[in-house]
Amino acid sequence: MTHFQENNGNDRPDDRALVRAAKGGDLAAFEELVKRHERRIYGLARRMTGAEHEAQDVTQQTFLSAVKNLAGFREAAAFSTWLTAIAANAALKMARKRGGLPTSSLDEALEPDGDGHVPHPEYIADWRESPDRLALRAETHRLLDDAIAGLGTGQRAVFLLRDVEGLSVRDTARALEISEASVKVRLLRARMQLREKLTRMFGNESRRYKPGAHAHASGHAPKEKTHG
């Protein structure tokens, strides 16, 4: 008999109630948590690893690790955030195992890109609203997934945790075991690369980032040509 039916306004137990019941040995409660989060965790793993069989392995490892370490889970944090961190770590370990991500690359130096500067945030301030609009069409959603898959492993992990899963900078840094500054820089670069790729796909020249455009963004308007 299960004992996790707490009232949350819609007769559906919330994660916290299920976690408490699962900690008490209620297998049905943990099975409900798996059903509730399995699809999302698989989607994250699929995007991080780029391979279906690896995503399945990561998903399985995530829930095995969760049930093994459930007693140590502090309920002050959201269960979904904790589970996402486990999945991200499992995916990154798998990437290292197959040689897709050197161990030393996770806390990369905060250096400018090869063109001599870090992209400016003013060019990507409205990124969050774009995926929602683009995902309205299946084909565009596929193109977005392809663009995300084209990111480097470290940038892809940060982007997925921050902009797709909605983790905070702090939680993302903890999940990936990198500094908060590294999270911010990687996210900036990932957003910029995705903006460029999607701009090329949809041909909106006015949205395209141009290396020399930072002068205009800083408030210096281009000089008008004089005719005389």
XYZ file of N, CA and C in Angstrom:
684
model
N 0.846 -1.206 0.000
C 0.000 0.000 0.000
C 0.872 1.244 0.000
N 0.568 2.186 -0.835
C 1.371 3.403 -0.913
C 0.865 4.434 0.077
N 1.799 5.339 0.477
C 1.460 6.353 1.473
C 1.961 7.727 1.049
N 1.903 8.026 -0.231
C 2.439 9.307 -0.681
C 1.369 10.216 -1.255
N 0.116 9.910 -1.008
C -0.959 10.718 -1.581
C -1.179 11.995 -0.779
N -0.297 12.969 -0.944
C -0.457 14.262 -0.286
C -1.204 15.209 -1.208
N -1.956 16.105 -0.632
C -2.781 17.025 -1.409
C -1.948 18.187 -1.933
N -1.890 18.338 -3.251
C -1.221 19.495 -3.842
C -2.183 20.306 -4.696
N -3.472 20.088 -4.473
C -4.477 20.873 -5.178
C -5.095 20.166 -6.350
N -4.471 19.079 -6.828
C -5.039 18.377 -7.974
C -4.992 16.864 -7.786
N -4.898 16.425 -6.523
C -4.902 15.000 -6.187
C -3.721 14.259 -6.794
N -2.684 14.985 -7.158
C -1.474 14.369 -7.708
C -0.313 14.696 -6.772
N 0.345 13.692 -6.207
C 1.424 13.962 -5.264
C 2.566 14.720 -5.924
N 3.141 15.677 -5.203
C 4.275 16.392 -5.760
C 5.548 15.581 -5.552
N 6.634 16.027 -6.172
C 7.892 15.290 -6.094
C 8.367 15.117 -4.658
N 8.197 16.156 -3.855
C 8.689 16.098 -2.483
C 7.995 14.988 -1.697
N 6.681 14.860 -1.893
C 5.942 13.798 -1.210
C 6.395 12.425 -1.687
N 6.632 12.313 -2.981
C 7.094 11.040 -3.534
C 8.483 10.690 -3.029
N 9.356 11.683 -2.939
C 10.715 11.447 -2.449
C 10.684 10.957 -1.008
N 9.882 11.600 -0.198
C 9.782 11.194 1.211
C 9.279 9.761 1.333
N 8.276 9.430 0.518
C 7.742 8.068 0.546
C 8.786 7.071 0.062
N 9.515 7.437 -0.992
C 10.548 6.551 -1.531
C 11.668 6.337 -0.524
N 12.011 7.381 0.204
C 13.034 7.247 1.246
C 12.587 6.273 2.330
N 11.295 6.195 2.514
C 10.750 5.280 3.510
C 10.587 3.861 3.000
N 11.031 3.614 1.771
C 10.985 2.267 1.226
C 9.819 1.983 0.310
N 9.071 3.003 -0.059
C 7.915 2.816 -0.941
C 8.383 2.767 -2.397
N 8.455 1.564 -2.942
C 8.936 1.382 -4.311
C 8.016 2.046 -5.324
N 6.721 2.005 -5.077
C 5.758 2.617 -5.999
C 5.987 4.118 -6.122
N 6.406 4.744 -5.034
C 6.673 6.180 -5.065
C 7.853 6.485 -5.976
N 8.898 5.677 -5.880
C 10.055 5.916 -6.749
C 9.711 5.611 -8.199
N 8.919 4.593 -8.426
C 8.491 4.276 -9.793
C 7.709 5.440 -10.397
N 6.922 6.120 -9.576
C 6.179 7.288 -10.046
C 7.134 8.419 -10.409
N 8.196 8.593 -9.625
C 9.207 9.605 -9.942
C 9.890 9.290 -11.266
N 10.166 8.021 -11.493
C 10.784 7.608 -12.756
C 9.860 7.936 -13.920
N 8.594 7.572 -13.810
C 7.630 7.850 -14.878
C 7.529 9.350 -15.150
N 7.591 10.122 -14.089
C 7.412 11.564 -14.199
C 8.595 12.245 -14.886
N 9.794 11.721 -14.684
C 10.991 12.417 -15.162
C 11.767 11.672 -16.249
N 11.397 10.441 -16.540
C 12.170 9.620 -17.463
C 12.288 10.242 -18.855
N 11.191 10.732 -19.377
C 11.214 11.283 -20.738
C 12.114 12.516 -20.822
N 12.023 13.375 -19.806
C 12.846 14.588 -19.802
C 14.332 14.245 -19.671
N 14.654 13.307 -18.798
C 16.048 12.911 -18.605
C 16.599 12.263 -19.873
N 15.781 11.444 -20.522
C 16.225 10.830 -21.775
C 16.485 11.899 -22.833
N 15.597 12.889 -22.923
C 15.782 13.960 -23.900
C 17.062 14.730 -23.669
N 17.361 15.026 -22.400
C 18.611 15.707 -22.070
C 19.805 14.845 -22.446
N 19.748 13.572 -22.085
C 20.850 12.660 -22.383
C 21.041 12.493 -23.886
N 19.942 12.449 -24.620
C 20.022 12.285 -26.086
C 20.701 13.483 -26.721
N 20.381 14.671 -26.237
C 20.987 15.874 -26.796
C 22.447 16.019 -26.378
N 22.774 15.565 -25.176
C 24.148 15.697 -24.705
C 25.081 14.681 -25.344
N 24.596 13.453 -25.550
C 25.458 12.403 -26.091
C 25.382 12.298 -27.607
N 24.225 12.645 -28.169
C 24.059 12.560 -29.614
C 23.814 11.151 -30.119
N 23.605 10.200 -29.221
C 23.392 8.814 -29.640
C 22.284 8.183 -28.808
N 21.393 7.479 -29.468
C 20.240 6.910 -28.777
C 20.643 5.880 -27.731
N 21.564 4.972 -28.101
C 21.936 3.924 -27.151
C 22.658 4.498 -25.943
N 23.456 5.545 -26.153
C 24.135 6.183 -25.031
C 23.138 6.929 -24.150
N 22.144 7.541 -24.770
C 21.113 8.242 -24.006
C 20.332 7.264 -23.135
N 20.054 6.084 -23.669
C 19.360 5.065 -22.887
C 20.204 4.625 -21.700
N 21.512 4.453 -21.944
C 22.419 4.060 -20.860
C 22.488 5.140 -19.784
N 22.584 6.396 -20.228
C 22.657 7.511 -19.281
C 21.379 7.591 -18.454
N 20.239 7.415 -19.099
C 18.961 7.458 -18.389
C 18.889 6.369 -17.329
N 19.306 5.176 -17.703
C 19.297 4.065 -16.749
C 20.252 4.337 -15.588
N 21.460 4.807 -15.911
C 22.446 5.115 -14.879
C 21.940 6.205 -13.938
N 21.244 7.169 -14.500
C 20.736 8.285 -13.699
C 19.779 7.809 -12.617
N 18.832 6.973 -12.986
C 17.848 6.523 -12.002
C 18.427 5.482 -11.042
N 19.383 4.693 -11.514
C 20.058 3.766 -10.606
C 20.849 4.535 -9.557
N 21.531 5.580 -10.006
C 22.286 6.419 -9.082
C 21.353 7.147 -8.124
N 20.215 7.586 -8.642
C 19.253 8.311 -7.811
C 18.711 7.433 -6.692
N 18.337 6.217 -7.013
C 17.781 5.337 -5.979
C 18.857 4.930 -4.981
N 20.085 4.805 -5.458
C 21.199 4.433 -4.579
C 21.533 5.544 -3.596
N 21.418 6.798 -4.054
C 21.822 7.939 -3.234
C 20.648 8.747 -2.693
N 19.458 8.198 -2.803
C 18.261 8.942 -2.409
C 18.281 9.343 -0.933
N 18.836 8.498 -0.096
C 18.867 8.795 1.341
C 19.659 10.063 1.636
N 20.641 10.356 0.781
C 21.463 11.539 0.998
C 20.943 12.789 0.312
N 19.829 12.664 -0.400
C 19.264 13.821 -1.096
C 18.650 14.779 -0.092
N 19.080 16.035 -0.151
C 18.543 17.059 0.741
C 17.324 17.701 0.085
N 16.215 17.637 0.744
C 14.951 18.068 0.150
C 14.820 19.575 0.010
N 15.835 20.305 0.476
C 15.814 21.756 0.272
C 15.957 22.078 -1.209
N 16.597 21.180 -1.946
C 16.760 21.341 -3.395
C 15.611 20.637 -4.112
N 15.365 21.041 -5.347
C 14.330 20.385 -6.150
C 14.839 19.029 -6.619
N 13.997 18.022 -6.555
C 14.390 16.691 -7.002
C 14.766 16.713 -8.476
N 14.027 17.477 -9.270
C 14.304 17.544 -10.709
C 15.690 18.120 -10.981
N 16.105 19.111 -10.195
C 17.435 19.698 -10.358
C 18.509 18.688 -10.005
N 18.315 17.991 -8.919
C 19.261 16.962 -8.474
C 19.378 15.865 -9.523
N 18.251 15.434 -10.056
C 18.234 14.377 -11.060
C 18.924 14.843 -12.342
N 18.684 16.078 -12.724
C 19.316 16.635 -13.920
C 20.827 16.673 -13.773
N 21.313 17.033 -12.592
C 22.753 17.068 -12.343
C 23.365 15.679 -12.471
N 22.672 14.675 -11.964
C 23.155 13.297 -12.081
C 23.247 12.895 -13.548
N 22.212 13.221 -14.318
C 22.187 12.871 -15.738
C 23.297 13.579 -16.505
N 23.512 14.851 -16.211
C 24.559 15.612 -16.893
C 25.928 15.017 -16.620
N 26.183 14.659 -15.371
C 27.458 14.047 -15.024
C 27.645 12.709 -15.721
N 26.590 11.916 -15.770
C 26.667 10.613 -16.424
C 26.948 10.768 -17.914
N 26.309 11.756 -18.541
C 26.519 11.995 -19.973
C 27.940 12.461 -20.253
N 28.468 13.340 -19.409
C 29.826 13.834 -19.607
C 30.857 12.730 -19.386
N 30.618 11.871 -18.415
C 31.528 10.749 -18.183
C 31.546 9.823 -19.392
N 30.386 9.625 -19.990
C 30.312 8.776 -21.172
C 31.052 9.416 -22.341
N 30.943 10.750 -22.451
C 31.650 11.460 -23.518
C 33.159 11.327 -23.339
N 33.630 11.424 -22.099
C 35.063 11.265 -21.839
C 35.513 9.848 -22.160
N 34.674 8.889 -21.817
C 35.026 7.485 -22.015
C 35.259 7.166 -23.482
N 34.453 7.775 -24.349
C 34.627 7.520 -25.784
C 35.530 8.550 -26.443
N 36.174 9.373 -25.630
C 37.144 10.317 -26.171
C 36.562 11.583 -26.716
N 35.300 11.875 -26.410
C 34.664 13.072 -26.943
C 34.895 14.313 -26.128
N 35.477 14.161 -24.928
C 35.665 15.313 -24.064
C 36.830 15.069 -23.123
N 37.966 15.732 -23.322
C 39.097 15.591 -22.413
C 38.705 16.043 -21.015
N 39.187 15.327 -19.999
C 38.850 15.660 -18.617
C 39.224 17.083 -18.276
N 40.338 17.572 -18.800
C 40.835 18.896 -18.443
C 40.036 20.029 -19.059
N 39.131 19.724 -19.994
C 38.443 20.787 -20.724
C 37.248 21.358 -19.981
N 36.839 20.735 -18.886
C 35.616 21.164 -18.228
C 35.715 22.536 -17.590
N 36.921 22.938 -17.166
C 37.061 24.244 -16.536
C 37.975 25.108 -17.389
N 37.600 25.264 -18.643
C 38.411 25.972 -19.613
C 38.678 27.408 -19.184
N 39.815 27.944 -19.627
C 40.179 29.318 -19.283
C 39.214 30.295 -19.920
N 38.991 31.397 -19.247
C 38.076 32.410 -19.755
C 38.826 33.313 -20.713
N 38.991 32.858 -21.917
C 39.737 33.607 -22.911
C 38.820 33.978 -24.065
N 39.158 35.035 -24.809
C 38.355 35.413 -25.965
C 38.383 34.343 -27.034
N 37.432 34.409 -27.933
C 37.423 33.511 -29.075
C 38.570 33.845 -30.010
N 38.717 33.032 -31.050
C 39.821 33.208 -31.961
C 39.830 34.528 -32.692
N 38.677 35.185 -32.824
C 38.645 36.450 -33.546
C 39.017 37.624 -32.653
N 39.378 37.336 -31.384
C 39.930 38.388 -30.546
C 38.993 38.997 -29.538
N 37.763 38.531 -29.462
C 36.854 39.102 -28.478
C 35.765 38.105 -28.117
N 35.202 38.295 -26.958
C 34.065 37.485 -26.534
C 32.805 38.164 -27.049
N 31.854 37.423 -27.647
C 30.627 38.042 -28.157
C 29.910 38.839 -27.083
N 29.249 39.893 -27.494
C 28.580 40.788 -26.556
C 27.167 40.305 -26.253
N 26.758 40.363 -24.968
C 25.440 39.843 -24.597
C 24.274 40.581 -25.226
N 24.480 41.828 -25.676
C 23.356 42.558 -26.257
C 22.837 41.910 -27.540
N 23.661 41.049 -28.156
C 23.227 40.413 -29.397
C 22.374 39.171 -29.146
N 22.325 38.732 -27.897
C 21.624 37.485 -27.615
C 20.643 37.641 -26.468
N 20.315 38.847 -26.092
C 19.488 39.085 -24.913
C 18.118 38.428 -25.019
N 17.594 38.298 -26.231
C 16.250 37.745 -26.375
C 16.274 36.304 -26.854
N 17.380 35.575 -26.601
C 17.484 34.199 -27.095
C 16.369 33.310 -26.555
N 16.027 33.466 -25.267
C 15.110 32.529 -24.634
C 13.759 32.448 -25.341
N 13.293 33.518 -25.916
C 11.982 33.477 -26.551
C 12.032 32.810 -27.913
N 13.197 32.771 -28.526
C 13.297 32.217 -29.870
C 13.019 30.721 -29.939
N 13.613 29.866 -29.067
C 13.331 28.437 -29.181
C 11.848 28.110 -29.067
N 11.132 28.824 -28.205
C 9.702 28.549 -28.054
C 8.950 28.798 -29.353
N 9.302 29.890 -30.024
C 8.620 30.198 -31.285
C 9.054 29.232 -32.380
N 10.350 28.936 -32.408
C 10.857 28.063 -33.457
C 10.322 26.641 -33.326
N 10.118 26.201 -32.094
C 9.691 24.828 -31.859
C 8.241 24.583 -32.247
N 7.520 25.622 -32.676
C 6.134 25.445 -33.086
C 6.029 24.574 -34.325
N 7.104 24.494 -35.081
C 7.093 23.657 -36.274
C 8.094 22.528 -36.103
N 7.705 21.309 -36.451
C 8.558 20.142 -36.239
C 9.880 20.253 -36.986
N 9.838 20.750 -38.209
C 11.063 20.852 -39.001
C 12.026 21.835 -38.368
N 11.512 22.950 -37.894
C 12.361 23.942 -37.259
C 12.926 23.397 -35.958
N 12.122 22.613 -35.255
C 12.589 21.986 -34.026
C 13.761 21.060 -34.329
N 13.674 20.351 -35.433
C 14.766 19.462 -35.827
C 16.022 20.258 -36.137
N 15.850 21.386 -36.827
C 16.993 22.230 -37.143
C 17.638 22.778 -35.876
N 16.819 23.125 -34.902
C 17.350 23.607 -33.635
C 18.148 22.515 -32.942
N 17.619 21.295 -32.946
C 18.346 20.176 -32.350
C 19.676 19.949 -33.054
N 19.664 20.059 -34.382
C 20.903 19.896 -35.144
C 21.912 20.973 -34.777
N 21.422 22.192 -34.601
C 22.313 23.296 -34.236
C 22.910 23.074 -32.854
N 22.095 22.613 -31.915
C 22.590 22.329 -30.567
C 23.621 21.211 -30.608
N 23.358 20.192 -31.423
C 24.287 19.069 -31.539
C 25.636 19.510 -32.097
N 25.644 20.605 -32.849
C 26.880 21.102 -33.436
C 27.756 21.878 -32.475
N 27.256 22.158 -31.281
C 28.062 22.852 -30.279
C 29.106 21.908 -29.705
N 30.176 22.475 -29.169
C 31.153 21.671 -28.454
C 30.496 21.050 -27.232
N 31.035 19.945 -26.756
C 30.407 19.221 -25.655
C 30.205 20.086 -24.424
N 31.211 20.858 -24.051
C 31.107 21.704 -22.867
C 30.058 22.785 -23.011
N 30.037 23.455 -24.165
C 29.046 24.506 -24.405
C 27.644 23.918 -24.501
N 27.538 22.773 -25.134
C 26.226 22.130 -25.271
C 25.664 21.766 -23.900
N 26.513 21.245 -23.025
C 26.064 20.867 -21.686
C 25.546 22.073 -20.921
N 26.287 23.173 -20.971
C 25.870 24.387 -20.266
C 24.570 24.921 -20.847
N 24.469 24.981 -22.166
C 23.255 25.500 -22.804
C 22.033 24.666 -22.427
N 22.174 23.353 -22.472
C 21.043 22.488 -22.162
C 20.599 22.632 -20.709
N 21.561 22.727 -19.802
C 21.196 22.848 -18.392
C 20.601 24.214 -18.080
N 21.160 25.263 -18.662
C 20.688 26.616 -18.355
C 19.417 26.977 -19.120
N 19.455 26.864 -20.441
C 18.368 27.401 -21.259
C 17.270 26.396 -21.583
N 17.570 25.115 -21.499
C 16.542 24.108 -21.768
C 15.955 23.577 -20.458
N 16.833 23.181 -19.538
C 16.363 22.635 -18.265
C 16.039 23.716 -17.242
N 16.581 24.914 -17.432
C 16.256 26.020 -16.544
C 17.018 26.053 -15.233
N 18.155 25.369 -15.153
C 18.948 25.415 -13.936
C 19.579 26.788 -13.765
N 19.830 27.159 -12.533
C 20.508 28.426 -12.254
C 21.981 28.306 -12.609
N 22.668 29.445 -12.666
C 24.108 29.429 -12.922
C 24.805 28.601 -11.850
N 24.403 28.803 -10.613
C 25.019 28.084 -9.494
C 24.813 26.578 -9.607
N 23.575 26.155 -9.892
C 23.291 24.725 -9.997
C 23.984 24.108 -11.207
N 24.067 24.862 -12.295
C 24.764 24.371 -13.482
C 26.242 24.178 -13.194
N 26.841 25.139 -12.515
C 28.259 25.039 -12.158
C 28.513 23.822 -11.279
N 27.632 23.598 -10.328
C 27.787 22.442 -9.441
C 27.614 21.134 -10.200
N 26.630 21.098 -11.085
C 26.359 19.875 -11.837
C 27.531 19.492 -12.727
N 28.161 20.489 -13.349
C 29.253 20.235 -14.288
C 30.623 20.337 -13.640
N 30.637 20.737 -12.355
C 31.888 20.862 -11.597
C 32.835 21.858 -12.252
N 32.289 23.010 -12.609
C 33.077 24.108 -13.161
C 32.709 25.383 -12.407
N 33.427 26.459 -12.680
C 33.145 27.717 -12.000
C 31.915 28.394 -12.602
N 31.303 29.278 -11.825
C 30.151 30.025 -12.326
C 30.559 30.936 -13.479
N 31.783 31.464 -13.420
C 32.271 32.306 -14.516
C 32.366 31.506 -15.805
N 32.812 30.248 -15.707
C 32.895 29.396 -16.891
C 31.516 29.118 -17.461
N 30.541 28.938 -16.587
C 29.161 28.722 -17.041
C 28.694 29.909 -17.865
N 28.927 31.113 -17.361
C 28.463 32.321 -18.045
C 29.121 32.485 -19.407
N 30.426 32.248 -19.472
C 31.132 32.418 -20.744
C 30.709 31.354 -21.747
N 30.607 30.118 -21.299
C 30.197 29.052 -22.216
C 28.775 29.275 -22.732
N 27.897 29.725 -21.843
C 26.524 29.984 -22.259
C 26.476 31.106 -23.281
N 27.252 32.140 -23.055
C 27.307 33.257 -23.988
C 27.755 32.787 -25.362
N 28.806 31.996 -25.397
C 29.334 31.502 -26.674
C 28.359 30.540 -27.346
N 27.726 29.693 -26.547
C 26.765 28.746 -27.111
C 25.580 29.476 -27.727
N 25.035 30.455 -27.015
C 23.911 31.227 -27.548
C 24.295 31.941 -28.831
N 25.502 32.501 -28.847
C 25.931 33.241 -30.027
C 26.076 32.324 -31.233
N 26.663 31.158 -31.019
C 26.821 30.208 -32.119
C 25.468 29.732 -32.638
N 24.548 29.473 -31.722
C 23.220 29.032 -32.144
C 22.482 30.131 -32.893
N 22.624 31.362 -32.411
C 21.994 32.491 -33.098
C 22.523 32.597 -34.525
N 23.821 32.448 -34.690
C 24.417 32.528 -36.022
C 23.918 31.405 -36.930
N 23.893 30.192 -36.401
C 23.457 29.051 -37.204
C 22.000 29.191 -37.634
N 21.158 29.599 -36.703
C 19.742 29.742 -37.027
C 19.495 30.920 -37.950
N 20.306 31.959 -37.814
C 20.187 33.100 -38.717
C 20.513 32.679 -40.142
N 21.558 31.889 -40.308
C 21.914 31.404 -41.648
C 20.795 30.539 -42.219
N 20.199 29.716 -41.363
C 19.133 28.828 -41.828
C 17.911 29.597 -42.312
N 17.587 30.688 -41.601
C 16.364 31.418 -41.906
C 16.601 32.719 -42.644
N 17.863 33.022 -42.904
C 18.182 34.133 -43.774
C 17.841 35.504 -43.271
N 17.775 35.699 -41.949
C 17.458 37.019 -41.399
C 18.751 37.779 -41.163
N 19.179 38.507 -42.144
C 20.462 39.197 -42.096
C 20.529 40.220 -40.975
N 19.401 40.852 -40.648
C 19.413 41.902 -39.634
C 19.733 41.364 -38.252
N 19.539 40.046 -38.036
C 19.794 39.450 -36.732
C 21.195 38.880 -36.633
N 21.925 38.899 -37.728
C 23.216 38.220 -37.746
C 24.275 39.018 -37.011
N 25.069 38.294 -36.239
C 26.151 38.930 -35.500
C 27.302 39.265 -36.440
N 27.843 40.460 -36.331
C 28.979 40.879 -37.140
C 30.096 41.307 -36.202
N 31.315 40.790 -36.409
C 32.422 41.090 -35.505
C 32.629 42.566 -35.237
N 32.387 43.424 -36.218
C 32.635 44.844 -36.029
C 31.452 45.608 -35.482
N 30.365 44.876 -35.191
C 29.133 45.564 -34.794
C 29.153 46.065 -33.368
N 30.161 45.656 -32.549
C 30.150 46.058 -31.149
C 30.285 47.561 -30.988
N 30.854 48.230 -31.982
C 30.984 49.687 -31.889
C 29.618 50.347 -31.916
N 28.713 49.797 -32.743
C 27.368 50.349 -32.826
C 26.602 50.083 -31.541
N 26.785 48.872 -30.980
C 26.065 48.525 -29.759
C 26.518 49.368 -28.584
N 27.754 49.856 -28.614
C 28.263 50.647 -27.504
C 27.795 52.084 -27.560
N 27.036 52.418 -28.615
C 26.459 53.752 -28.673
C 27.102 54.661 -29.694
N 28.075 54.153 -30.435
C 28.739 54.968 -31.445
C 28.111 54.695 -32.802
N 27.344 55.592 -33.291
C 26.673 55.416 -34.576
C 27.681 55.604 -35.695
N 27.500 54.900 -36.810
C 28.406 55.072 -37.939
C 28.307 56.478 -38.507
N 29.435 56.971 -38.982
C 29.454 58.309 -39.554
C 28.737 58.317 -40.895
N 27.954 59.364 -41.113
C 27.254 59.475 -42.384
C 28.200 60.029 -43.437
N 28.027 59.528 -44.626
C 28.843 60.023 -45.721
C 28.359 61.406 -46.139
N 29.293 62.256 -46.447
C 28.924 63.594 -46.914
C 29.007 63.626 -48.420
N 28.113 64.338 -48.992
C 28.086 64.443 -50.453
C 28.384 65.890 -50.834
N 29.369 66.045 -51.590
C 29.630 67.408 -51.946
C 30.433 67.546 -53.164
